[in-house]
Amino acid sequence: MKNEYLLLTPGPLSTTETVREAMLKDWCTWDDDYNKEIVEVIRAKLVALATTSSQYSCVLMQGSGTASVEATIGSAISQEGKLLVVDNGAYGARIAQIAQYLNIPCHVVSPGETSQPNLNEVEAALASDPAISHVAIVHCETTTGMLNPIKPVAALAKQYNKTVILDAMSSFGGIPMDIADLGIDFMISSANKCIQGVPGFGFVIAKRSELEKCQGQARSLSLDLYDQWHCMEVNQGKWRFTSPTHTVRAFYQALIELEQEGGIEARHQRYRTNQTTLVQGMRSLGFEPLLSDELHSPIITSFYSPTHSDYQFKEFYERLKQQGFVIYPGKVSNADCFRIGNIGDVYPEDIALLIVAVEKAMYWNVQ
Ligand SMILES: *Cc1c(COP(=O)(O)O)cnc(C)c1O
């Protein structure tokens, strides 16, 4: 089964036929064939992709990526704790919103959607508010495509002895990093982003010592990160409640395919080439990216919408879809944009074809 169109979206994204085929079998949620040979292998492979340190472990969690973020925020921060969150886009804002729902005190650093956090402001907050116990930041802010300066922010947090939570949802698997070197305590990502699996679960890669501290702290039963981890540890890969077996099997296949591609380094190169090919091609047609090149991730790119009065996103979208490409609406609040993802089973040749399709879809330019 071939797809009718290529998803140029930040997840769910275009997957390979072989990843989709891996779902054509039923699995028993507690059988060894599933737990030991799939779930445990996935957990070990994910830790190895995240760090060379042996201090980390992995928990898989049902739900979309947000469920794993909520499980982490709701389990890692104690009743006395307080969160500092960097919010320069919808996903940073979502972390603050989760804290609000869970009645967790929260200090928000908001540089605006097109700027990076001011390190002096982060440090001032850490220095003046000893109640802050945790610092959360998004790696690639998918709202704009911005890559946040996680290294200096995590270093500051460590200097003040805080626990660091990283939302690397849209970057993990597509951008090389070692979370131990960076000083990250909890890193969150999900199945349907750069590992190129299908949606259904997220995962948290965390220091064992930090996971231990989560015991008894969760504010939700189904999102109890410690309990889920403990169950997987003690029962070798068993999930507490029904696991998304088909999705997990597809994810296993996606991990094999990441290895076959040459690992994260090779995937990163492909995404970068996609992104630079895209920006170059779009510029040649008169489009400008929202962010300057140095702020950009290779994950997704926001472009200003044409200012022509005949332009409507929906019409542009439909014309591209008819030609086999699905793009993404904008999410930036103070600028009219649309977004094009560079991740998934997408190659520079596809991007070259997209540019031809965009030119044909520019109906507002036709007299
Ligand atoms: C995709 C994404 C999430 C999670 O979104 P879900 O819709 O819940 O899967 C969180 N943070 C970032 C940065 C993302 O890109």
PDB file of C-alpha atoms in Angstrom, residues 60-75 94 98 102 169 188-190 200-204 220 222-225:
ATOM      1  CA  LEU A  60       7.227   3.917  27.537  1.00  0.00           C
ATOM      2  CA  MET A  61       3.854   5.599  28.110  1.00  0.00           C
ATOM      3  CA  GLN A  62       0.551   5.198  26.273  1.00  0.00           C
ATOM      4  CA  GLY A  63      -0.953   8.264  24.630  1.00  0.00           C
ATOM      5  CA  SER A  64       0.282  11.082  22.435  1.00  0.00           C
ATOM      6  CA  GLY A  65       3.515  12.865  23.320  1.00  0.00           C
ATOM      7  CA  THR A  66       1.724  15.281  25.646  1.00  0.00           C
ATOM      8  CA  ALA A  67       0.753  12.374  27.926  1.00  0.00           C
ATOM      9  CA  SER A  68       4.446  11.629  28.477  1.00  0.00           C
ATOM     10  CA  VAL A  69       5.140  15.309  29.203  1.00  0.00           C
ATOM     11  CA  GLU A  70       2.242  15.387  31.648  1.00  0.00           C
ATOM     12  CA  ALA A  71       3.380  12.125  33.273  1.00  0.00           C
ATOM     13  CA  THR A  72       6.866  13.591  33.773  1.00  0.00           C
ATOM     14  CA  ILE A  73       5.744  16.981  35.131  1.00  0.00           C
ATOM     15  CA  GLY A  74       3.127  15.342  37.344  1.00  0.00           C
ATOM     16  CA  SER A  75       5.481  12.665  38.731  1.00  0.00           C
ATOM     17  CA  ARG A  94       1.749  23.620  27.065  1.00  0.00           C
ATOM     18  CA  ILE A  98       0.136  21.264  32.487  1.00  0.00           C
ATOM     19  CA  LEU A 102      -1.766  20.063  38.285  1.00  0.00           C
ATOM     20  CA  MET A 169       9.660  15.403  21.195  1.00  0.00           C
ATOM     21  CA  ILE A 188      10.703  13.142  26.594  1.00  0.00           C
ATOM     22  CA  SER A 189       9.904  12.142  23.022  1.00  0.00           C
ATOM     23  CA  SER A 190       7.315  10.115  21.122  1.00  0.00           C
ATOM     24  CA  GLY A 200       0.239   5.847  20.007  1.00  0.00           C
ATOM     25  CA  PHE A 201       2.862   6.246  22.697  1.00  0.00           C
ATOM     26  CA  GLY A 202       5.622   8.424  24.055  1.00  0.00           C
ATOM     27  CA  PHE A 203       8.716   7.669  26.067  1.00  0.00           C
ATOM     28  CA  VAL A 204      10.826   9.184  28.805  1.00  0.00           C
ATOM     29  CA  SER A 220      -2.619  10.803  38.176  1.00  0.00           C
ATOM     30  CA  SER A 222      -2.597   6.344  34.453  1.00  0.00           C
ATOM     31  CA  LEU A 223       0.213   8.923  34.137  1.00  0.00           C
ATOM     32  CA  ASP A 224       2.256   7.660  37.080  1.00  0.00           C
ATOM     33  CA  LEU A 225       5.737   7.607  35.564  1.00  0.00           C
TER      34      LEU A 225
END
